[in-house]
Coordinates of N, CA and C in Angstrom, one line a residue:
Chain A
N1 N 6.3 11.9 -17.2 CA 6.6 11.8 -15.7 C 6.4 10.3 -15.3
A2 N 7.5 9.6 -15.0 CA 7.4 8.2 -14.8 C 6.9 7.8 -13.5
G3 N 7.1 8.6 -12.4 CA 6.6 8.3 -11.1 C 7.6 7.4 -10.4
V4 N 7.1 6.2 -9.9 CA 8.0 5.2 -9.2 C 8.2 4.1 -10.2
T5 N 9.4 3.7 -10.5 CA 9.8 2.7 -11.4 C 10.5 1.6 -10.7
Q6 N 10.0 0.3 -10.8 CA 10.6 -0.8 -10.2 C 11.1 -1.8 -11.3
T7 N 12.3 -2.3 -11.0 CA 12.8 -3.4 -11.9 C 13.5 -4.4 -11.1
P8 N 13.4 -5.7 -11.5 CA 12.6 -6.2 -12.6 C 11.1 -6.4 -12.2
K9 N 10.3 -6.7 -13.1 CA 8.9 -7.0 -12.8 C 8.7 -8.4 -12.3
F10 N 9.5 -9.3 -12.8 CA 9.4 -10.7 -12.3 C 10.8 -11.3 -12.1
R11 N 10.9 -12.2 -11.2 CA 12.2 -12.8 -11.0 C 12.0 -14.1 -10.2
I12 N 12.8 -15.2 -10.7 CA 12.8 -16.4 -10.0 C 14.2 -16.6 -9.4
L13 N 14.4 -16.8 -8.2 CA 15.7 -17.0 -7.5 C 15.7 -18.4 -6.9
K14 N 16.9 -18.9 -6.8 CA 17.2 -20.2 -6.1 C 17.5 -19.9 -4.7
I15 N 17.2 -20.8 -3.8 CA 17.5 -20.6 -2.4 C 19.0 -20.3 -2.2
G16 N 19.3 -19.3 -1.4 CA 20.7 -18.9 -1.2 C 21.2 -17.9 -2.1
Q17 N 20.6 -17.7 -3.2 CA 21.1 -16.6 -4.1 C 20.8 -15.2 -3.6
S18 N 21.4 -14.2 -4.2 CA 21.2 -12.9 -3.8 C 20.7 -12.1 -5.0
M19 N 20.0 -11.0 -4.7 CA 19.6 -10.1 -5.7 C 19.2 -8.7 -5.2
T20 N 19.2 -7.7 -6.0 CA 18.8 -6.4 -5.7 C 17.5 -6.0 -6.5
L21 N 16.5 -5.6 -5.8 CA 15.3 -5.0 -6.4 C 15.6 -3.5 -6.5
Q22 N 15.4 -3.0 -7.7 CA 15.7 -1.6 -8.0 C 14.4 -0.8 -7.9
C23 N 14.5 0.4 -7.3 CA 13.4 1.4 -7.2 C 13.9 2.8 -7.5
A24 N 13.3 3.5 -8.4 CA 13.7 4.9 -8.7 C 12.4 5.7 -8.8
Q25 N 12.5 7.0 -8.3 CA 11.4 7.9 -8.4 C 11.9 9.2 -8.9
D26 N 11.1 9.9 -9.7 CA 11.5 11.1 -10.4 C 10.7 12.3 -9.9
M27 N 10.1 12.2 -8.7 CA 9.2 13.2 -8.1 C 9.9 14.0 -7.0
N28 N 11.2 13.8 -6.8 CA 12.0 14.5 -5.8 C 11.4 14.3 -4.4
H29 N 10.8 13.1 -4.1 CA 10.2 12.9 -2.8 C 11.3 12.5 -1.8
N30 N 11.2 13.0 -0.6 CA 12.2 12.6 0.4 C 11.9 11.2 1.0
Y31 N 10.7 10.9 1.2 CA 10.3 9.6 1.8 C 10.1 8.5 0.8
M32 N 10.7 7.4 1.1 CA 10.6 6.2 0.2 C 10.4 5.0 1.1
Y33 N 9.7 3.9 0.6 CA 9.3 2.8 1.3 C 9.5 1.5 0.5
W34 N 9.7 0.4 1.2 CA 9.6 -0.9 0.6 C 8.5 -1.7 1.4
Y35 N 7.6 -2.3 0.7 CA 6.6 -3.1 1.2 C 6.6 -4.5 0.6
R36 N 6.2 -5.5 1.3 CA 5.9 -6.8 0.7 C 4.4 -7.1 0.8
Q37 N 3.8 -7.7 -0.2 CA 2.4 -8.1 -0.2 C 2.3 -9.6 -0.4
D38 N 1.7 -10.2 0.6 CA 1.4 -11.6 0.6 C -0.1 -11.8 0.6
P39 N -0.6 -12.9 -0.1 CA -2.1 -13.0 -0.3 C -2.8 -13.0 1.0
G40 N -3.8 -12.2 1.1 CA -4.7 -12.2 2.3 C -4.0 -11.5 3.5
M41 N -2.9 -10.9 3.3 CA -2.1 -10.3 4.5 C -1.9 -8.8 4.3
G42 N -2.4 -8.2 3.3 CA -2.2 -6.8 3.1 C -0.7 -6.5 2.8
L43 N -0.3 -5.3 3.0 CA 1.1 -4.9 2.8 C 1.8 -4.7 4.1
K44 N 3.0 -5.2 4.2 CA 3.9 -5.1 5.4 C 5.1 -4.2 5.0
L45 N 5.4 -3.3 5.9 CA 6.6 -2.4 5.7 C 7.9 -3.1 6.0
I46 N 8.8 -3.1 5.0 CA 10.1 -3.7 5.2 C 11.1 -2.7 5.7
Y47 N 11.4 -1.7 5.0 CA 12.3 -0.6 5.3 C 11.7 0.7 4.8
Y48 N 12.1 1.8 5.3 CA 11.8 3.1 4.8 C 13.0 4.1 4.9
S49 N 12.8 5.2 4.2 CA 13.9 6.2 4.2 C 13.3 7.6 4.2
V50 N 13.8 8.4 5.1 CA 13.3 9.8 5.1 C 14.1 10.8 4.3
G51 N 15.2 10.3 3.7 CA 16.0 11.1 2.9 C 17.3 10.4 2.6
A52 N 18.1 11.0 1.7 CA 19.3 10.3 1.3 C 20.2 10.1 2.5
G53 N 20.7 8.9 2.7 CA 21.6 8.6 3.8 C 20.9 8.2 5.0
I54 N 19.6 8.2 5.0 CA 18.9 7.8 6.3 C 17.9 6.7 6.0
T55 N 18.0 5.6 6.6 CA 17.1 4.5 6.5 C 16.7 3.9 7.8
D56 N 15.6 3.2 7.9 CA 15.2 2.6 9.2 C 14.3 1.4 8.9
K57 N 14.3 0.5 9.9 CA 13.5 -0.7 9.7 C 12.0 -0.5 9.9
G58 N 11.3 -1.3 9.1 CA 9.9 -1.4 9.3 C 9.5 -2.6 10.1
E59 N 8.3 -3.1 9.7 CA 7.7 -4.2 10.5 C 8.4 -5.6 10.3
V60 N 8.9 -5.8 9.0 CA 9.5 -7.1 8.7 C 10.8 -7.0 8.0
P61 N 11.9 -6.5 8.6 CA 13.1 -6.2 8.0 C 14.1 -7.4 7.8
N62 N 13.8 -8.5 8.5 CA 14.8 -9.6 8.6 C 15.0 -10.2 7.2
G63 N 16.3 -10.4 6.8 CA 16.6 -10.9 5.5 C 16.8 -9.9 4.4
Y64 N 16.6 -8.7 4.7 CA 16.7 -7.6 3.7 C 17.6 -6.5 4.2
N65 N 18.2 -5.8 3.2 CA 19.0 -4.6 3.5 C 18.6 -3.5 2.4
V66 N 18.8 -2.3 2.8 CA 18.6 -1.2 1.9 C 19.7 -0.1 2.0
S67 N 19.7 0.7 1.0 CA 20.6 1.9 1.1 C 19.9 3.0 0.4
R68 N 20.4 4.2 0.7 CA 19.7 5.4 0.0 C 20.9 6.4 -0.2
S69 N 21.6 6.3 -1.3 CA 22.7 7.2 -1.6 C 22.2 8.5 -2.3
T70 N 21.1 8.4 -3.0 CA 20.5 9.5 -3.7 C 19.0 9.7 -3.3
T71 N 18.5 10.8 -3.6 CA 17.0 11.0 -3.4 C 16.2 10.1 -4.3
E72 N 16.7 9.9 -5.5 CA 15.9 9.2 -6.5 C 15.9 7.6 -6.3
D73 N 16.9 7.0 -5.7 CA 17.0 5.6 -5.8 C 17.0 5.0 -4.4
F74 N 16.3 3.8 -4.3 CA 16.1 3.1 -3.0 C 16.1 1.6 -3.2
P75 N 17.3 1.0 -3.5 CA 17.3 -0.4 -3.8 C 17.1 -1.3 -2.5
L76 N 16.5 -2.4 -2.7 CA 16.3 -3.4 -1.7 C 17.1 -4.7 -2.0
R77 N 18.0 -5.1 -1.0 CA 18.9 -6.2 -1.3 C 18.4 -7.4 -0.5
L78 N 18.4 -8.6 -1.2 CA 18.2 -9.9 -0.5 C 19.5 -10.6 -0.6
E79 N 20.1 -10.9 0.5 CA 21.4 -11.5 0.5 C 21.4 -13.1 0.4
L80 N 20.6 -13.7 1.1 CA 20.4 -15.2 1.0 C 19.0 -15.5 0.9
A81 N 18.5 -15.7 -0.3 CA 17.1 -15.8 -0.6 C 16.6 -17.1 0.1
A82 N 15.4 -17.0 0.7 CA 14.7 -18.1 1.3 C 13.2 -18.2 0.7
P83 N 12.6 -19.4 0.8 CA 11.3 -19.5 0.2 C 10.3 -18.5 0.9
S84 N 10.5 -18.2 2.1 CA 9.6 -17.3 2.8 C 9.7 -15.8 2.2
Q85 N 10.6 -15.6 1.4 CA 10.7 -14.3 0.7 C 10.0 -14.2 -0.6
T86 N 9.4 -15.3 -1.0 CA 8.5 -15.3 -2.1 C 7.3 -14.4 -1.8
S87 N 7.2 -13.4 -2.7 CA 6.2 -12.3 -2.4 C 6.1 -11.4 -3.6
V88 N 5.2 -10.4 -3.5 CA 5.2 -9.3 -4.4 C 5.8 -8.1 -3.6
Y89 N 6.7 -7.4 -4.2 CA 7.4 -6.3 -3.5 C 7.0 -5.0 -4.1
F90 N 6.6 -4.0 -3.3 CA 6.2 -2.7 -3.8 C 7.1 -1.6 -3.2
C91 N 7.6 -0.8 -4.0 CA 8.3 0.4 -3.6 C 7.3 1.6 -3.7
A92 N 7.5 2.6 -2.8 CA 6.6 3.7 -2.8 C 7.4 5.0 -2.4
S93 N 6.9 6.1 -2.8 CA 7.5 7.4 -2.3 C 6.4 8.3 -2.0
S94 N 6.6 9.2 -1.1 CA 5.6 10.1 -0.6 C 6.0 11.5 -0.5
W95 N 5.0 12.4 -0.8 CA 5.1 13.8 -0.5 C 3.8 14.2 0.3
G96 N 4.0 14.8 1.4 CA 2.9 15.0 2.3 C 2.2 13.7 2.6
S97 N 0.9 13.7 2.6 CA 0.2 12.5 3.0 C -0.1 11.5 1.9
E98 N 0.3 11.7 0.7 CA 0.0 10.8 -0.4 C 1.2 10.0 -0.8
A99 N 1.1 8.7 -0.8 CA 2.1 7.8 -1.3 C 1.8 7.4 -2.7
F100 N 2.9 7.2 -3.5 CA 2.8 6.8 -4.9 C 3.5 5.5 -5.0
F101 N 2.9 4.5 -5.6 CA 3.4 3.1 -5.6 C 3.9 2.8 -7.0
G102 N 5.0 1.9 -7.0 CA 5.4 1.3 -8.3 C 4.5 0.2 -8.6
Q103 N 4.8 -0.5 -9.8 CA 4.0 -1.6 -10.3 C 4.3 -2.9 -9.6
G104 N 5.3 -3.0 -8.9 CA 5.6 -4.2 -8.1 C 6.6 -5.1 -8.8
T105 N 7.3 -5.9 -8.0 CA 8.2 -7.0 -8.5 C 7.7 -8.3 -7.8
R106 N 7.4 -9.2 -8.7 CA 6.9 -10.5 -8.3 C 8.1 -11.4 -8.2
L107 N 8.5 -11.9 -6.9 CA 9.7 -12.7 -6.7 C 9.3 -14.0 -6.2
T108 N 9.8 -15.1 -6.8 CA 9.6 -16.4 -6.4 C 11.0 -17.0 -6.1
V109 N 11.1 -17.6 -4.9 CA 12.3 -18.3 -4.4 C 12.0 -19.8 -4.4
V110 N 12.8 -20.6 -5.1 CA 12.6 -22.0 -5.2 C 13.8 -22.8 -4.8
Chain B
A1 N -0.1 1.5 19.5 CA 0.2 1.1 18.2 C -1.0 1.3 17.3
Q2 N -0.8 1.5 16.0 CA -1.9 1.6 15.1 C -2.2 0.3 14.4
S3 N -3.5 0.1 14.1 CA -3.9 -1.1 13.4 C -5.1 -0.8 12.6
V4 N -5.4 -1.6 11.6 CA -6.5 -1.5 10.7 C -7.2 -2.9 10.5
T5 N -8.5 -2.9 10.7 CA -9.2 -4.1 10.4 C -10.2 -3.9 9.3
Q6 N -10.2 -4.7 8.3 CA -11.1 -4.7 7.2 C -12.0 -5.9 7.4
L7 N -13.3 -5.6 7.5 CA -14.3 -6.7 7.7 C -14.7 -7.3 6.3
G8 N -14.4 -8.5 6.2 CA -14.8 -9.2 4.9 C -13.6 -9.2 3.9
S9 N -13.1 -10.4 3.7 CA -11.9 -10.4 2.7 C -12.5 -10.4 1.3
H10 N -13.8 -10.7 1.1 CA -14.3 -10.8 -0.2 C -15.8 -10.3 -0.1
V11 N -16.1 -9.3 -1.0 CA -17.5 -8.8 -1.0 C -17.9 -8.9 -2.5
S12 N -19.1 -9.4 -2.7 CA -19.7 -9.5 -4.0 C -21.0 -8.7 -4.1
V13 N -21.1 -7.9 -5.1 CA -22.3 -7.1 -5.4 C -22.7 -7.2 -6.8
S14 N -24.0 -6.9 -7.1 CA -24.4 -6.8 -8.5 C -24.2 -5.4 -9.1
E15 N -24.0 -5.4 -10.3 CA -23.8 -4.1 -11.0 C -25.0 -3.2 -10.7
G16 N -24.7 -1.9 -10.3 CA -25.8 -1.0 -10.0 C -26.1 -1.0 -8.5
A17 N -25.6 -2.0 -7.7 CA -25.9 -2.0 -6.3 C -25.0 -1.2 -5.5
L18 N -25.4 -0.9 -4.2 CA -24.5 -0.2 -3.3 C -23.3 -1.0 -3.0
V19 N -22.1 -0.3 -3.0 CA -20.9 -0.9 -2.5 C -20.6 -0.3 -1.1
L20 N -20.3 -1.2 -0.1 CA -20.0 -0.8 1.2 C -18.8 -1.7 1.6
L21 N -17.6 -1.1 1.8 CA -16.5 -1.9 2.3 C -16.1 -1.3 3.7
R22 N -16.0 -2.2 4.7 CA -15.8 -1.7 6.0 C -14.4 -1.6 6.5
C23 N -14.1 -0.6 7.3 CA -12.7 -0.4 7.8 C -12.9 0.2 9.2
N24 N -12.2 -0.5 10.2 CA -12.1 0.1 11.5 C -10.6 0.2 11.8
Y25 N -10.3 1.2 12.6 CA -8.9 1.5 12.9 C -8.7 1.6 14.4
S26 N -7.5 1.5 14.9 CA -7.1 1.9 16.2 C -5.9 2.8 16.1
S27 N -5.9 3.9 16.9 CA -4.8 4.8 16.8 C -4.8 5.6 18.1
S28 N -3.6 5.8 18.6 CA -3.4 6.6 19.9 C -3.4 8.1 19.6
V29 N -3.3 8.4 18.4 CA -3.2 9.9 18.0 C -4.2 10.1 16.9
P30 N -4.6 11.3 16.6 CA -5.5 11.6 15.5 C -5.0 11.0 14.2
P31 N -5.7 10.1 13.6 CA -5.2 9.4 12.5 C -5.4 10.1 11.1
Y32 N -4.5 9.8 10.2 CA -4.7 10.1 8.8 C -5.2 8.7 8.2
L33 N -6.3 8.7 7.4 CA -6.9 7.5 6.9 C -7.0 7.5 5.4
F34 N -6.8 6.4 4.8 CA -6.7 6.3 3.4 C -7.4 5.0 2.9
W35 N -7.9 5.1 1.7 CA -8.3 4.0 0.9 C -7.5 3.9 -0.4
Y36 N -7.0 2.7 -0.7 CA -6.2 2.5 -1.9 C -6.9 1.4 -2.7
V37 N -6.8 1.4 -4.0 CA -7.4 0.4 -4.8 C -6.2 -0.3 -5.6
Q38 N -6.3 -1.6 -5.8 CA -5.3 -2.3 -6.6 C -6.0 -3.2 -7.6
Y39 N -5.8 -2.9 -8.9 CA -6.3 -3.7 -10.0 C -5.3 -4.8 -10.2
P40 N -5.8 -5.9 -10.8 CA -4.9 -7.1 -11.0 C -3.6 -6.7 -11.6
N41 N -2.5 -7.2 -11.0 CA -1.1 -7.0 -11.5 C -0.7 -5.6 -11.6
Q42 N -1.3 -4.8 -10.7 CA -0.9 -3.3 -10.7 C -0.5 -2.9 -9.3
G43 N 0.1 -1.7 -9.2 CA 0.4 -1.1 -7.9 C -0.9 -0.6 -7.3
L44 N -0.7 0.1 -6.2 CA -1.8 0.7 -5.5 C -2.0 2.1 -5.9
Q45 N -3.3 2.5 -6.0 CA -3.7 3.8 -6.4 C -4.5 4.5 -5.3
L46 N -4.2 5.7 -4.9 CA -5.0 6.4 -3.9 C -6.4 6.7 -4.4
L47 N -7.4 6.2 -3.6 CA -8.8 6.5 -3.9 C -9.3 7.8 -3.2
L48 N -8.9 7.9 -1.9 CA -9.3 9.1 -1.1 C -8.6 9.0 0.2
K49 N -8.6 10.2 0.9 CA -7.9 10.2 2.2 C -8.6 11.2 3.1
Y50 N -8.5 11.0 4.4 CA -9.0 11.9 5.4 C -7.8 12.3 6.2
T51 N -7.6 13.6 6.3 CA -6.5 14.2 7.1 C -7.1 15.0 8.3
T52 N -7.7 16.1 8.0 CA -8.4 16.9 9.0 C -9.6 17.5 8.3
G53 N -10.5 18.1 9.1 CA -11.6 18.9 8.5 C -12.8 18.0 8.2
A54 N -13.4 18.2 7.1 CA -14.7 17.6 6.8 C -14.6 16.0 6.9
T55 N -15.5 15.4 7.6 CA -15.4 14.0 7.9 C -15.9 13.1 6.7
L56 N -16.6 13.7 5.8 CA -17.1 13.0 4.6 C -16.1 13.4 3.4
V57 N -15.4 12.4 2.9 CA -14.4 12.7 1.9 C -14.8 12.0 0.6
K58 N -14.7 12.7 -0.5 CA -15.0 12.2 -1.8 C -13.7 11.9 -2.5
G59 N -13.7 10.8 -3.3 CA -12.5 10.4 -4.0 C -12.8 10.2 -5.5
I60 N -11.9 9.4 -6.1 CA -12.1 9.2 -7.5 C -13.1 8.1 -7.8
N61 N -13.6 8.1 -9.0 CA -14.5 7.0 -9.5 C -15.8 6.9 -8.7
G62 N -16.2 8.0 -8.1 CA -17.5 8.1 -7.4 C -17.5 7.5 -6.0
F63 N -16.4 7.1 -5.4 CA -16.3 6.6 -4.1 C -16.2 7.7 -3.1
E64 N -16.7 7.4 -1.9 CA -16.6 8.3 -0.8 C -16.5 7.5 0.5
A65 N -16.0 8.2 1.6 CA -15.8 7.6 2.9 C -16.1 8.6 4.0
E66 N -16.6 8.1 5.1 CA -16.9 9.0 6.2 C -16.1 8.6 7.4
F67 N -15.4 9.5 8.0 CA -14.6 9.3 9.2 C -15.5 9.5 10.4
K68 N -15.7 8.4 11.2 CA -16.5 8.5 12.4 C -15.6 8.2 13.6
K69 N -15.3 9.2 14.3 CA -14.3 9.0 15.4 C -14.9 8.2 16.5
S70 N -16.2 8.4 16.8 CA -16.9 7.7 17.9 C -16.9 6.2 17.6
E71 N -16.9 5.8 16.3 CA -17.0 4.4 16.0 C -15.6 3.9 15.5
T72 N -14.6 4.7 15.5 CA -13.3 4.4 14.9 C -13.5 3.7 13.6
S73 N -14.3 4.3 12.7 CA -14.5 3.7 11.4 C -14.2 4.6 10.2
F74 N -14.0 4.0 9.1 CA -13.8 4.8 7.9 C -14.2 3.9 6.7
H75 N -15.5 3.7 6.6 CA -16.1 2.8 5.6 C -16.1 3.5 4.3
L76 N -15.9 2.7 3.2 CA -15.9 3.2 1.9 C -17.2 2.8 1.2
T77 N -17.8 3.8 0.5 CA -19.1 3.5 -0.2 C -19.1 4.0 -1.6
K78 N -20.0 3.4 -2.4 CA -20.3 3.9 -3.7 C -21.7 3.6 -4.0
P79 N -22.5 4.5 -4.5 CA -24.0 4.3 -4.6 C -24.3 3.2 -5.6
S80 N -23.5 3.1 -6.7 CA -23.9 2.2 -7.8 C -22.6 1.6 -8.3
A81 N -22.5 0.3 -8.1 CA -21.3 -0.4 -8.6 C -21.2 -0.6 -10.1
H82 N -20.0 -0.5 -10.6 CA -19.8 -0.7 -12.0 C -18.8 -1.9 -12.2
M83 N -18.9 -2.6 -13.3 CA -18.0 -3.7 -13.5 C -16.6 -3.3 -13.3
S84 N -16.2 -2.1 -13.7 CA -14.8 -1.7 -13.6 C -14.3 -1.5 -12.2
D85 N -15.3 -1.5 -11.2 CA -14.9 -1.4 -9.8 C -14.3 -2.7 -9.2
A86 N -14.4 -3.8 -9.9 CA -13.8 -5.0 -9.4 C -12.3 -4.9 -9.3
A87 N -11.9 -5.1 -8.0 CA -10.5 -4.8 -7.6 C -10.3 -5.2 -6.2
E88 N -9.1 -5.0 -5.7 CA -8.9 -5.2 -4.2 C -8.7 -3.8 -3.6
Y89 N -9.3 -3.6 -2.5 CA -9.3 -2.3 -1.8 C -8.7 -2.5 -0.4
F90 N -7.8 -1.5 -0.2 CA -7.0 -1.5 1.1 C -7.3 -0.2 1.9
C91 N -7.6 -0.4 3.1 CA -7.7 0.7 4.1 C -6.4 0.8 4.8
A92 N -5.9 2.1 5.0 CA -4.6 2.3 5.7 C -4.7 3.5 6.6
V93 N -3.9 3.4 7.6 CA -3.8 4.5 8.6 C -2.4 5.0 8.8
S94 N -2.1 6.2 9.1 CA -0.8 6.7 9.4 C -0.9 7.7 10.5
K95 N 0.2 7.9 11.2 CA 0.3 9.0 12.2 C 0.8 10.3 11.5
G96 N -0.1 11.1 11.2 CA 0.3 12.4 10.6 C 0.6 12.3 9.2
S97 N 1.1 13.4 8.6 CA 1.2 13.5 7.2 C 2.4 12.7 6.6
Q98 N 3.4 12.4 7.4 CA 4.5 11.7 6.9 C 4.7 10.3 7.5
G99 N 3.7 9.9 8.3 CA 3.9 8.6 9.0 C 3.8 7.4 8.0
N100 N 4.4 6.3 8.4 CA 4.4 5.1 7.6 C 2.9 4.6 7.6
L101 N 2.5 4.1 6.4 CA 1.2 3.5 6.3 C 1.1 2.1 6.9
I102 N 0.1 1.9 7.7 CA -0.3 0.6 8.2 C -1.5 0.2 7.4
F103 N -1.4 -1.0 6.8 CA -2.5 -1.4 5.9 C -3.4 -2.5 6.5
G104 N -4.6 -2.5 6.2 CA -5.5 -3.7 6.5 C -5.2 -4.8 5.5
K105 N -5.9 -5.9 5.7 CA -5.5 -7.1 4.9 C -6.2 -7.1 3.5
G106 N -7.0 -6.1 3.3 CA -7.6 -5.9 1.9 C -9.0 -6.6 1.8
T107 N -9.8 -6.1 0.9 CA -11.1 -6.6 0.6 C -11.2 -6.7 -0.9
K108 N -11.4 -7.9 -1.4 CA -11.6 -8.1 -2.8 C -13.0 -7.9 -3.2
L109 N -13.3 -6.9 -4.1 CA -14.6 -6.6 -4.6 C -14.9 -7.3 -5.9
S110 N -16.0 -8.1 -6.0 CA -16.4 -8.7 -7.2 C -17.7 -8.0 -7.6
V111 N -17.9 -7.7 -8.9 CA -19.2 -7.1 -9.4 C -19.8 -8.0 -10.4
K112 N -21.0 -8.5 -10.1 CA -21.7 -9.4 -11.0 C -22.6 -8.6 -12.0
P113 N -22.6 -9.1 -13.2 CA -23.5 -8.4 -14.2 C -25.0 -8.6 -13.9

């Protein structure tokens, strides 16, 4: 049982480039989330989804987009990377009150 | 709006000593409260949670936390620290069972031999 799988684990982007962070879960959870973690700041919610076809903004959505075409997948898109998007990104899914987190993607924008 | 405040960004204890990590929350509705642990270069793992019922909740690895509504607190404790407890700990709050988690800024726990 893989749980929540994020790819890639590490990535370096140049300013202005675009990329998609992949997230997949095999637990059939309806709720999925994207967070970013910055040192000393905890985790901030970027976007979330309550089911296939339904997404909504979190606390810090600017510069990001998401889609949810299937229950399993919840990719996060960065269109024009900026240095402020250097962070560790975590995907999570939840059933009831417990959230399960992926291992994270460490992104550096230079 | 909900928020979480963790007192102390860094706590250091000796092996065998009491661990106390503080968390205060604000919420306009009865909160669901959580403690997560993050080991270096890892994702977050649920330690324990309070939803309803008994206010003293026990989690994994010997940790426990007590929900005190009058003090809006949910402090995490462990009677005797172990070297393997060194990690970053996050307190979080949500509105109900499917609410989005609001995290505190985290407390890094160091354990000295």
